[in-house]
Coordinates of C-alpha atoms and ligand atoms in Angstrom, one line a residue:
M1206 CA -35.5 13.6 -3.3
S1207 CA -34.4 12.5 0.1
T1208 CA -37.2 10.9 2.1
D1209 CA -36.3 12.8 5.3
S1210 CA -34.5 15.9 6.4
R1211 CA -31.0 14.5 6.1
P1212 CA -29.1 16.5 3.4
R1213 CA -28.4 14.1 0.5
L1214 CA -24.9 14.4 -0.8
D1215 CA -23.8 13.5 -4.3
V1216 CA -20.7 11.7 -3.1
L1217 CA -19.8 10.4 0.3
V1218 CA -16.1 9.5 0.6
I1219 CA -14.7 7.1 3.2
G1220 CA -11.1 7.8 4.1
A1221 CA -9.1 11.0 4.0
G1222 CA -5.8 9.6 2.7
F1223 CA -4.2 10.6 -0.6
A1224 CA -7.1 9.1 -2.6
G1225 CA -9.9 10.4 -0.4
L1226 CA -8.6 14.0 -0.3
Y1227 CA -8.2 14.1 -4.1
A1228 CA -11.7 12.7 -4.4
I1229 CA -13.0 15.7 -2.5
H1230 CA -11.1 18.1 -4.7
A1231 CA -12.1 16.4 -8.0
A1232 CA -15.8 16.0 -7.0
R1233 CA -16.0 19.7 -6.1
R1234 CA -14.4 20.6 -9.4
A1235 CA -17.1 18.5 -11.1
G1236 CA -19.8 20.5 -9.2
L1237 CA -20.8 17.7 -6.8
D1238 CA -21.7 18.0 -3.1
V1239 CA -19.1 15.9 -1.3
L1240 CA -18.3 14.9 2.2
C1241 CA -15.5 12.6 3.5
L1242 CA -15.6 10.6 6.7
E1243 CA -12.3 9.9 8.3
A1244 CA -11.7 7.6 11.4
G1245 CA -8.5 9.3 12.4
A1246 CA -8.1 12.6 14.2
G1247 CA -6.1 13.9 11.2
V1248 CA -6.0 13.5 7.5
G1249 CA -3.3 11.4 5.8
G1250 CA -4.5 7.8 6.1
T1251 CA -1.6 5.4 6.1
W1252 CA 0.8 8.4 6.6
Y1253 CA -1.2 9.5 9.6
Y1254 CA -1.0 6.2 11.4
N1255 CA 2.4 4.7 10.4
R1256 CA 4.7 7.1 12.2
Y1257 CA 7.1 4.5 13.4
P1258 CA 10.9 5.3 13.5
G1259 CA 12.3 5.2 10.0
A1260 CA 8.9 5.3 8.1
R1261 CA 9.5 6.4 4.6
C1262 CA 7.9 5.8 1.2
D1263 CA 9.7 3.5 -1.1
V1264 CA 8.5 5.4 -4.2
E1265 CA 10.6 8.5 -4.9
S1266 CA 9.0 11.6 -3.4
I1267 CA 8.8 13.5 -6.7
D1268 CA 6.7 10.7 -8.1
Y1269 CA 4.7 9.9 -5.0
S1270 CA 2.9 13.2 -5.0
Y1271 CA -0.2 14.8 -6.6
S1272 CA 0.0 15.7 -10.3
F1273 CA -3.4 17.3 -10.7
D1274 CA -2.2 20.9 -10.2
E1275 CA 1.0 22.2 -11.7
V1276 CA 1.2 25.1 -9.4
L1277 CA 1.1 22.8 -6.4
Q1278 CA 3.7 20.6 -8.0
D1279 CA 5.9 23.6 -8.6
E1280 CA 5.6 25.2 -5.2
W1281 CA 6.2 22.1 -3.1
E1282 CA 9.8 21.2 -2.6
W1283 CA 10.7 17.7 -1.5
S1284 CA 13.8 17.6 0.6
E1285 CA 14.9 14.0 0.0
R1286 CA 14.8 11.3 -2.7
Y1287 CA 12.6 9.2 -0.4
A1288 CA 10.4 11.3 1.8
T1289 CA 10.0 10.5 5.5
Q1290 CA 6.6 10.0 7.0
P1291 CA 6.6 13.4 8.7
E1292 CA 7.4 15.1 5.4
I1293 CA 4.7 13.2 3.5
L1294 CA 2.2 14.0 6.2
A1295 CA 3.2 17.7 6.1
Y1296 CA 2.6 17.6 2.4
I1297 CA -0.8 16.0 2.7
E1298 CA -1.8 18.6 5.3
Y1299 CA -0.5 21.4 3.2
V1300 CA -2.6 20.2 0.2
A1301 CA -5.6 19.8 2.4
E1302 CA -5.3 23.4 3.6
R1303 CA -4.3 24.9 0.3
F1304 CA -7.4 23.5 -1.4
D1305 CA -9.7 24.0 1.6
L1306 CA -10.4 20.2 1.7
L1307 CA -10.7 20.1 5.5
S1308 CA -14.1 21.8 5.4
S1309 CA -15.4 18.6 3.7
V1310 CA -13.8 16.2 6.1
R1311 CA -15.4 14.8 9.2
L1312 CA -12.5 13.6 11.4
E1313 CA -12.9 11.0 14.1
T1314 CA -15.9 9.6 12.3
R1315 CA -15.5 5.9 11.6
A1316 CA -18.0 4.5 9.1
V1317 CA -19.3 1.2 10.6
S1318 CA -22.2 0.5 8.2
A1319 CA -23.3 1.4 4.7
H1320 CA -26.7 0.3 3.5
F1321 CA -28.1 0.8 0.0
D1322 CA -31.7 2.1 -0.2
E1323 CA -33.0 0.9 -3.5
R1324 CA -36.0 3.2 -3.5
T1325 CA -34.1 6.5 -3.5
P1326 CA -31.5 5.1 -4.6
T1327 CA -28.9 6.2 -2.0
W1328 CA -26.3 4.9 0.4
R1329 CA -27.0 5.4 4.1
V1330 CA -23.8 5.4 6.1
C1331 CA -23.7 5.2 9.9
S1332 CA -20.8 6.2 12.0
E1333 CA -19.6 4.6 15.2
S1334 CA -21.3 7.4 17.2
G1335 CA -24.6 6.8 15.4
E1336 CA -24.6 9.7 13.0
E1337 CA -26.1 9.0 9.6
F1338 CA -25.1 10.3 6.2
E1339 CA -26.9 9.9 2.9
A1340 CA -25.4 10.1 -0.6
R1341 CA -26.1 9.1 -4.2
Y1342 CA -22.7 7.6 -4.5
L1343 CA -20.4 6.0 -2.0
L1344 CA -16.7 6.2 -2.8
C1345 CA -14.5 3.9 -0.6
A1346 CA -11.0 5.3 -0.4
T1347 CA -10.3 3.1 2.6
G1348 CA -6.8 2.1 1.7
S1349 CA -5.0 -1.1 0.8
L1350 CA -3.0 -1.3 3.9
S1351 CA -5.1 0.2 6.7
A1352 CA -6.5 -2.6 8.7
P1353 CA -3.6 -3.7 11.0
N1354 CA -3.0 -7.4 11.5
K1355 CA -2.6 -8.2 15.2
P1356 CA -1.6 -11.8 15.4
A1357 CA -3.1 -13.9 18.2
I1358 CA 0.2 -15.2 19.5
P1359 CA -0.5 -17.2 22.7
G1360 CA -0.1 -15.0 25.8
V1361 CA -0.1 -11.8 23.8
D1362 CA -2.0 -9.9 26.4
D1363 CA 0.2 -11.2 29.3
F1364 CA 3.2 -9.0 28.5
A1365 CA 3.7 -6.5 31.3
G1366 CA 6.0 -4.1 29.4
E1367 CA 5.2 -1.5 26.7
V1368 CA 3.5 -2.7 23.5
Y1369 CA 3.5 -0.8 20.2
Y1370 CA 2.2 -1.6 16.7
T1371 CA 4.1 0.1 13.8
A1372 CA 0.7 0.7 12.1
E1373 CA -0.6 2.6 15.2
W1374 CA 2.5 4.2 16.4
P1375 CA 1.9 6.7 19.3
H1376 CA 2.1 10.4 18.6
T1377 CA 4.5 10.8 21.5
E1378 CA 7.7 9.0 20.6
P1379 CA 8.4 6.2 23.1
D1380 CA 11.6 6.5 25.0
L1381 CA 13.6 3.3 24.3
A1382 CA 16.9 4.4 25.9
G1383 CA 18.3 1.7 28.2
K1384 CA 15.5 -0.7 27.3
R1385 CA 15.4 -4.3 25.9
V1386 CA 13.2 -4.1 22.8
G1387 CA 11.7 -7.0 20.9
L1388 CA 10.5 -6.6 17.3
I1389 CA 8.2 -9.1 15.6
G1390 CA 8.0 -8.8 11.9
T1391 CA 10.5 -8.3 9.1
G1392 CA 8.4 -6.8 6.3
S1393 CA 8.9 -3.2 5.1
S1394 CA 7.9 -1.7 8.4
G1395 CA 10.1 -3.9 10.5
I1396 CA 13.0 -3.5 8.1
Q1397 CA 12.7 0.2 8.0
S1398 CA 12.5 0.6 11.8
T1399 CA 15.2 -1.9 12.8
P1400 CA 18.3 0.4 12.3
L1401 CA 16.6 3.2 14.3
L1402 CA 15.4 1.0 17.1
A1403 CA 18.8 -0.5 17.4
A1404 CA 20.3 3.0 17.7
R1405 CA 17.9 4.0 20.4
A1406 CA 17.5 0.8 22.5
K1407 CA 19.9 -0.9 24.9
Q1408 CA 19.3 -4.2 23.2
L1409 CA 17.2 -5.1 20.1
T1410 CA 16.0 -8.6 19.4
V1411 CA 14.4 -9.1 15.9
F1412 CA 12.0 -12.1 15.7
Q1413 CA 12.0 -13.1 12.1
R1414 CA 9.6 -15.7 10.8
T1415 CA 10.4 -15.2 7.1
P1416 CA 13.4 -13.4 5.7
N1417 CA 12.7 -10.7 3.2
Y1418 CA 14.5 -9.3 0.2
S1419 CA 15.5 -5.7 0.8
V1420 CA 17.5 -3.3 -1.3
P1421 CA 19.4 -0.2 -0.1
A1422 CA 17.3 2.8 -0.6
L1423 CA 20.3 5.0 -1.2
N1424 CA 18.4 8.0 0.0
R1425 CA 19.9 11.4 -0.3
N1426 CA 19.0 15.1 0.2
F1427 CA 18.1 17.1 -2.9
T1428 CA 20.4 19.9 -3.8
P1429 CA 19.3 23.3 -5.2
A1430 CA 20.4 22.1 -8.7
D1431 CA 18.2 19.0 -8.2
Q1432 CA 15.3 21.2 -7.5
V1433 CA 15.8 23.1 -10.8
R1434 CA 16.2 19.8 -12.8
I1435 CA 13.1 18.2 -11.1
R1436 CA 11.0 21.1 -12.3
E1437 CA 12.3 21.0 -15.8
E1438 CA 11.8 17.3 -16.1
Y1439 CA 8.4 17.1 -14.4
P1440 CA 6.0 17.2 -17.4
E1441 CA 7.9 14.4 -19.2
R1442 CA 8.3 12.5 -16.0
R1443 CA 4.6 12.6 -15.2
S1444 CA 3.6 11.6 -18.7
K1445 CA 6.0 8.6 -18.7
S1446 CA 4.8 7.6 -15.3
R1447 CA 1.2 7.5 -16.3
R1448 CA 2.0 5.2 -19.2
S1449 CA 4.3 3.0 -17.1
G1450 CA 3.6 -0.1 -15.2
G1451 CA 4.6 1.1 -11.8
G1452 CA 3.7 4.8 -12.0
S1453 CA 7.2 6.1 -12.2
P1454 CA 9.4 6.8 -15.2
Y1455 CA 11.4 3.6 -15.0
V1456 CA 12.9 1.9 -17.9
A1457 CA 14.2 -1.7 -17.5
Y1458 CA 17.4 -3.0 -19.0
P1459 CA 16.9 -3.3 -22.7
K1460 CA 17.4 -7.0 -22.8
N1461 CA 15.9 -10.0 -21.0
G1462 CA 18.1 -11.4 -18.3
V1463 CA 18.3 -14.8 -20.0
D1464 CA 19.6 -13.1 -23.2
C1465 CA 22.5 -11.3 -21.5
T1466 CA 26.1 -12.5 -21.1
P1467 CA 27.1 -13.1 -17.5
E1468 CA 29.1 -9.9 -17.5
E1469 CA 26.2 -7.9 -18.9
R1470 CA 23.9 -9.3 -16.3
Q1471 CA 26.3 -8.6 -13.4
A1472 CA 26.8 -5.0 -14.6
A1473 CA 23.0 -4.4 -15.0
L1474 CA 22.3 -5.8 -11.5
E1475 CA 25.2 -3.9 -10.0
K1476 CA 23.7 -0.7 -11.6
G1477 CA 20.3 -1.5 -10.2
W1478 CA 21.8 -2.1 -6.7
T1479 CA 23.8 1.1 -6.7
T1480 CA 20.9 3.1 -8.1
G1481 CA 19.0 1.9 -5.0
G1482 CA 15.3 1.3 -4.4
V1483 CA 12.6 -1.2 -5.2
L1484 CA 13.1 -1.0 -8.9
F1485 CA 16.0 -3.4 -8.5
G1486 CA 13.2 -6.0 -8.5
K1487 CA 12.5 -5.0 -12.2
T1488 CA 16.1 -4.8 -13.4
F1489 CA 15.3 -7.0 -16.4
P1490 CA 12.0 -7.1 -18.3
D1491 CA 11.7 -10.8 -17.7
Q1492 CA 12.6 -10.8 -14.0
Y1493 CA 9.0 -11.4 -12.8
V1494 CA 8.2 -14.0 -15.4
N1495 CA 11.4 -16.0 -15.9
E1496 CA 12.6 -18.2 -13.1
E1497 CA 16.2 -18.2 -14.4
T1498 CA 16.5 -14.4 -14.6
N1499 CA 14.9 -14.1 -11.2
R1500 CA 17.4 -16.6 -9.8
Y1501 CA 20.3 -14.4 -11.2
A1502 CA 18.9 -11.4 -9.3
A1503 CA 18.4 -13.5 -6.1
D1504 CA 22.0 -14.9 -6.3
F1505 CA 23.3 -11.4 -6.7
F1506 CA 21.4 -10.3 -3.7
E1507 CA 22.6 -13.2 -1.6
A1508 CA 26.3 -12.4 -2.5
K1509 CA 25.7 -8.8 -1.3
I1510 CA 24.2 -9.8 2.0
R1511 CA 26.9 -12.3 2.7
R1512 CA 29.4 -9.5 2.2
I1513 CA 27.5 -7.1 4.4
V1514 CA 26.7 -9.3 7.4
H1515 CA 29.8 -10.4 9.3
D1516 CA 28.4 -13.5 11.0
P1517 CA 27.8 -16.2 8.3
A1518 CA 25.0 -17.9 10.3
T1519 CA 23.1 -14.7 10.7
A1520 CA 23.7 -13.9 7.1
G1521 CA 22.3 -17.3 6.2
D1522 CA 19.2 -16.7 8.3
L1523 CA 18.6 -13.3 6.7
I1524 CA 18.6 -14.7 3.1
P1525 CA 15.1 -15.7 1.7
D1526 CA 14.8 -19.1 0.2
D1527 CA 11.0 -19.5 -0.1
H1528 CA 10.0 -17.1 -2.8
P1529 CA 11.3 -15.6 -6.0
I1530 CA 12.8 -12.1 -5.5
G1531 CA 10.2 -9.3 -5.8
T1532 CA 7.2 -11.6 -5.6
K1533 CA 6.6 -10.3 -2.1
R1534 CA 6.8 -6.6 -1.9
I1535 CA 10.6 -6.0 -2.1
C1536 CA 11.7 -3.8 0.8
T1537 CA 14.0 -0.8 0.8
D1538 CA 16.2 0.0 3.7
S1539 CA 18.9 2.3 5.1
G1540 CA 21.4 0.0 6.8
Y1541 CA 19.1 -2.9 7.7
F1542 CA 21.5 -5.7 7.1
E1543 CA 24.4 -3.7 8.6
T1544 CA 22.4 -3.4 11.8
F1545 CA 23.0 -7.1 12.5
N1546 CA 26.7 -6.4 12.9
R1547 CA 26.0 -4.3 16.0
D1548 CA 26.7 -5.8 19.4
N1549 CA 23.3 -4.8 20.8
V1550 CA 21.3 -6.6 18.1
A1551 CA 20.3 -10.2 17.9
L1552 CA 18.3 -12.1 15.3
V1553 CA 16.0 -14.9 16.3
N1554 CA 15.1 -17.2 13.4
L1555 CA 11.5 -18.3 14.3
R1556 CA 11.7 -21.1 11.7
K1557 CA 14.4 -22.8 13.7
D1558 CA 13.3 -21.6 17.1
P1559 CA 9.5 -20.8 17.1
I1560 CA 7.7 -18.7 19.6
V1561 CA 6.0 -20.8 22.3
R1562 CA 4.2 -17.9 24.0
I1563 CA 4.5 -14.3 25.1
T1564 CA 4.8 -14.0 28.8
E1565 CA 4.7 -11.3 31.4
W1566 CA 8.5 -10.8 31.0
G1567 CA 9.0 -11.3 27.3
I1568 CA 9.0 -14.0 24.6
K1569 CA 9.5 -17.7 25.2
T1570 CA 10.8 -19.5 22.2
E1571 CA 11.4 -23.3 22.1
G1572 CA 15.1 -22.7 22.7
A1573 CA 15.4 -19.6 24.8
A1574 CA 13.8 -17.0 27.1
H1575 CA 14.0 -13.4 25.8
E1576 CA 13.4 -10.9 28.5
L1577 CA 12.0 -7.6 27.2
D1578 CA 10.9 -4.2 28.3
V1579 CA 9.2 -3.2 25.1
L1580 CA 7.5 -5.3 22.4
I1581 CA 6.9 -3.9 18.9
F1582 CA 4.7 -5.6 16.4
A1583 CA 5.5 -4.8 12.7
T1584 CA 3.1 -7.6 11.7
G1585 CA 1.4 -6.0 8.6
F1586 CA -2.2 -5.7 7.5
D1587 CA -5.3 -7.5 6.5
A1588 CA -4.5 -6.0 3.1
M1589 CA -6.7 -4.9 0.2
T1590 CA -10.0 -6.3 1.7
G1591 CA -9.6 -5.8 5.4
A1592 CA -10.7 -2.2 5.7
L1593 CA -13.8 -2.7 3.6
Q1594 CA -14.7 -6.0 5.2
R1595 CA -14.7 -4.3 8.6
I1596 CA -17.7 -2.1 7.5
D1597 CA -21.1 -3.7 7.4
I1598 CA -22.0 -3.0 3.8
R1599 CA -25.4 -4.1 2.5
G1600 CA -26.4 -3.8 -1.2
T1601 CA -29.5 -4.8 -3.1
G1602 CA -31.9 -7.1 -1.3
G1603 CA -29.7 -6.8 1.8
A1604 CA -26.7 -8.5 0.0
S1605 CA -23.7 -8.7 2.3
F1606 CA -20.4 -7.4 1.1
R1607 CA -18.5 -9.7 3.4
E1608 CA -20.4 -12.6 1.9
A1609 CA -19.8 -11.4 -1.7
W1610 CA -16.0 -11.5 -1.1
R1611 CA -16.0 -14.7 1.1
E1612 CA -14.2 -16.7 -1.6
G1613 CA -12.0 -13.7 -2.5
P1614 CA -12.6 -10.3 -3.9
V1615 CA -14.7 -10.0 -7.1
S1616 CA -14.9 -6.7 -8.9
Y1617 CA -15.3 -5.1 -12.3
L1618 CA -12.1 -3.2 -13.0
G1619 CA -11.5 -3.0 -9.3
Y1620 CA -14.2 -0.3 -9.1
Q1621 CA -17.5 -2.0 -8.5
V1622 CA -18.9 -5.2 -7.1
P1623 CA -22.2 -6.8 -8.4
D1624 CA -25.2 -6.2 -6.1
F1625 CA -23.6 -3.0 -4.7
P1626 CA -24.8 -0.2 -7.1
N1627 CA -23.4 3.2 -6.8
L1628 CA -20.5 2.0 -4.6
F1629 CA -17.1 2.6 -5.9
I1630 CA -13.7 1.5 -4.6
V1631 CA -10.4 3.2 -5.2
S1632 CA -7.1 1.3 -5.0
G1633 CA -9.0 -1.9 -4.4
P1634 CA -8.5 -5.5 -5.4
G1635 CA -8.6 -5.9 -9.1
S1636 CA -6.8 -2.6 -9.7
P1637 CA -3.0 -2.1 -9.8
A1638 CA -3.1 -0.5 -6.4
V1639 CA 0.2 -1.0 -4.5
L1640 CA 1.9 -2.4 -7.6
A1641 CA 1.9 1.1 -8.9
N1642 CA 2.4 4.6 -7.5
M1643 CA -0.7 4.9 -5.4
V1644 CA -1.0 8.6 -5.8
L1645 CA -1.1 8.7 -9.6
A1646 CA -3.2 5.6 -9.7
A1647 CA -5.8 7.1 -7.4
E1648 CA -5.9 10.3 -9.5
M1649 CA -6.5 8.2 -12.6
Q1650 CA -9.2 6.1 -11.0
I1651 CA -11.0 9.0 -9.4
D1652 CA -11.0 11.1 -12.6
W1653 CA -12.4 8.1 -14.5
L1654 CA -15.1 7.5 -11.9
L1655 CA -16.2 11.1 -11.9
K1656 CA -16.6 11.0 -15.7
L1657 CA -18.8 7.9 -15.3
I1658 CA -21.0 9.7 -12.7
H1659 CA -21.1 12.7 -15.1
H1660 CA -22.2 10.4 -17.9
A1661 CA -24.9 8.9 -15.7
D1662 CA -26.2 12.4 -14.7
E1663 CA -26.2 13.5 -18.4
T1664 CA -28.2 10.4 -19.5
G1665 CA -30.6 10.7 -16.6
A1666 CA -29.4 7.4 -14.9
N1667 CA -29.3 7.3 -11.1
R1668 CA -27.9 3.9 -10.6
I1669 CA -24.6 2.5 -11.8
E1670 CA -23.7 -1.2 -11.3
P1671 CA -21.5 -3.8 -13.0
R1672 CA -22.8 -6.7 -14.9
A1673 CA -22.1 -9.9 -13.0
D1674 CA -20.5 -11.6 -16.1
A1675 CA -18.2 -8.5 -16.6
A1676 CA -17.1 -8.7 -13.0
A1677 CA -16.5 -12.5 -13.2
K1678 CA -14.5 -12.0 -16.4
W1679 CA -12.4 -9.2 -15.0
T1680 CA -11.7 -11.1 -11.8
A1681 CA -10.6 -14.1 -13.8
H1682 CA -8.4 -11.9 -16.0
V1683 CA -6.7 -10.4 -12.9
Q1684 CA -5.9 -13.9 -11.7
E1685 CA -4.8 -15.2 -15.2
A1686 CA -2.5 -12.2 -15.6
A1687 CA -0.9 -12.9 -12.2
D1688 CA -0.6 -16.6 -13.1
Q1689 CA 1.6 -15.7 -16.1
T1690 CA 4.2 -14.3 -13.6
L1691 CA 6.1 -15.6 -10.6
F1692 CA 4.0 -13.5 -8.2
P1693 CA 1.6 -16.2 -7.0
R1694 CA 4.5 -18.3 -5.9
A1695 CA 5.0 -16.2 -2.7
N1696 CA 3.0 -16.5 0.4
S1697 CA 2.5 -12.8 0.4
W1698 CA -0.2 -10.4 1.5
Y1699 CA -0.9 -10.0 -2.2
V1700 CA -2.6 -13.4 -2.1
G1701 CA -3.9 -13.0 1.5
A1702 CA -1.5 -15.6 2.8
N1703 CA -0.6 -13.5 5.9
I1704 CA -4.1 -13.8 7.3
E1705 CA -5.3 -17.1 8.6
G1706 CA -8.4 -18.3 6.8
K1707 CA -8.2 -15.7 4.1
P1708 CA -9.0 -17.2 0.6
R1709 CA -5.9 -17.4 -1.6
T1710 CA -6.5 -15.2 -4.7
F1711 CA -4.1 -12.8 -6.3
M1712 CA -5.7 -9.5 -5.6
L1713 CA -3.7 -7.0 -7.7
Y1714 CA -3.7 -6.3 -11.4
V1715 CA -0.1 -7.1 -12.4
R1716 CA -0.1 -5.5 -15.8
G1717 CA 0.4 -2.1 -14.3
L1718 CA -1.0 1.4 -14.4
G1719 CA -0.5 2.3 -18.1
T1720 CA -2.2 -0.9 -19.3
Y1721 CA -5.0 -0.6 -16.7
A1722 CA -5.7 3.1 -17.6
G1723 CA -5.9 2.0 -21.3
V1724 CA -8.4 -0.7 -20.5
C1725 CA -10.5 1.8 -18.5
E1726 CA -10.4 4.3 -21.3
E1727 CA -11.5 1.7 -23.8
V1728 CA -14.4 0.7 -21.6
A1729 CA -15.5 4.3 -21.4
E1730 CA -15.2 4.8 -25.2
N1731 CA -17.3 1.7 -25.7
G1732 CA -20.2 3.3 -23.8
Y1733 CA -19.0 2.0 -20.4
E1734 CA -19.4 -1.6 -21.5
G1735 CA -19.8 -4.0 -18.6
F1736 CA -21.7 -1.4 -16.5
V1737 CA -25.5 -1.1 -16.4
L1738 CA -26.8 2.5 -16.0
T1739 CA -30.5 2.9 -15.2
Ligands
N01_1418 O1 3.9 -5.9 6.8 P1 4.3 -7.3 6.1 P2 4.6 -4.5 6.7 N1 4.6 -14.3 14.2 O2 3.0 -8.1 6.0 C1 5.5 -11.1 10.4 C2 3.8 -1.3 2.6 N2 4.8 -0.6 3.3 O3 3.8 -3.5 7.5 O4 6.3 -13.1 6.4 C3 5.8 -13.9 13.7 O5 5.1 -7.1 4.9 C4 5.5 -11.5 8.9 O6 6.1 -12.8 8.8 P3 5.7 -13.8 7.6 C5 4.4 -2.3 1.6 O7 3.6 -2.4 0.5 C6 5.6 0.2 2.6 O8 6.0 -4.6 7.0 O9 4.2 -13.7 7.5 N3 5.8 -13.0 12.6 C7 6.3 -10.4 8.3 O10 7.6 -10.6 8.5 C8 4.5 -3.5 2.5 O11 4.6 -4.7 1.7 C9 6.6 0.9 3.2 O12 6.2 -15.1 7.9 C10 4.7 -12.6 12.1 C11 5.8 -9.2 9.1 O13 5.2 -9.7 10.3 C12 3.2 -3.4 3.2 O14 3.0 -2.1 3.5 C13 6.8 0.8 4.5 C14 3.4 -13.0 12.6 C15 4.7 -8.4 8.3 O15 5.2 -7.9 7.2 C16 3.2 -4.2 4.5 O16 4.4 -4.1 5.2 C17 6.0 0.0 5.3 C18 3.4 -13.9 13.7 N4 2.3 -14.4 14.2 C19 5.0 -0.7 4.7 N5 2.5 -12.4 11.9 C20 7.5 1.7 2.3 O17 7.0 2.5 1.5 C21 3.1 -11.6 11.0 N6 4.4 -11.7 11.1 C22 8.9 1.5 2.5

């Protein structure tokens, strides 16, 4: 029983994105009292905030959507192969309304602390405005990419013009007509927004620190015939997706790249390129593990870019040379490289001409003065750990969560951290997260967690925690699995390299969704081995 008058919930969810909303639905279905706290003024998580021009998902719309309800799947019609941010947000809002999820969401309620009370045992969560919530279980669906990175470039506050972050894009679209716009950052957000910013602004200057691999999305509208086919294929598509690595029904070329003839290789890469999308990064089964195969794909990419970009020097600046292709999240674009052929677009290679400071009038680099009216930061996120680390989480004996992850995130199966009983993480470090389709992965994880809670309730346990040795073993396994690939070679946000001072550990489980789900299933079948239920 609760020690005071506060109603004690079964599950308190933090974050009303794809994962958090499904958690509400699934918890209710399991007969649990659930409430969700959401910092934003609307649901949607990443899709609520990232409303910059050109924002789309790089996973196909028909895959990047809920699978838990066949009627929902049947009644929602995606209009394009890769859905835009407004369409994805409209879908999330539709789902929230259709399943009456909003009645369990407290909007504009940012969780700032979460303390575990060992006596009850419960989690007490405090919001920014001082409201308190109490629950048996705390489920953090706080997102992998939800804590924006705002680099402390000298003079950043001096700029007198308009400043925008892609990760916090205003609800009223800025008017860029006739303006000189500077864009810092060439990850997925910068690459997606560049063509649209160029079309709207008088002049666009892209400040690039590291060139990135990007593949044409080859987006298209679905036809009525596509809609029929999609429905026919859905059951098989979903079941293949759940068993796959990336959470979509993708099949790589049947041979390793190193075993192909040059003609075969070229044809397979050409097919990958003209199919469009991030899966070009997985053209061959050995592309992420074999340097030679990876080089073939990188060379193919380079030849394409040199053909697209007219100015050879600009083309050279746009071609990555510091990481194997795909070991940073490969981007997808609609006309990114072509945009550098426009007269009103300039590329500044910050490796050759670094930023000295931001001034009242624009950006001063070592070699030039760039006068700007608008400055846009597409500078990414404190990924995987940032959102959780920004909450003051205290576990048994007052253990600090920030301290627990000081040397890098430790978890058992990505779900739980020693000393933090009854706290669960969805899409966290140690899980496939962004290396898979986040929607299917979240459904899988949440279903699994609710079965664990059910098991605890049935056996009379009120406390679930991981054994420290199980967490250490899993964390080491996640790193070892990554070390068998080329992924750790890149200074990516996967290893925390984009945030100064962040410990370098590979945070994602590279073996993919199907393998991960299998491991979780086995753990459950073995009586939830590695967890202690008391
Ligand atoms: O962020 P990023 P993002 N000075 O970290 C640069 C997902 N996503 O928002 O590489 C100058 O990739 C930084 O340079 P460098 C997707 O998983 C998906 O674009 O650190 N530059 C880099 O160029 C993606 O991977 C979709 O040298 C600075 C950029 O900012 C993830 O979100 C769309 C700098 C940040 O790139 C993050 O993507 C959008 C500085 N001080 C996002 N600091 C789709 O589904 C940083 N940079 C398509």
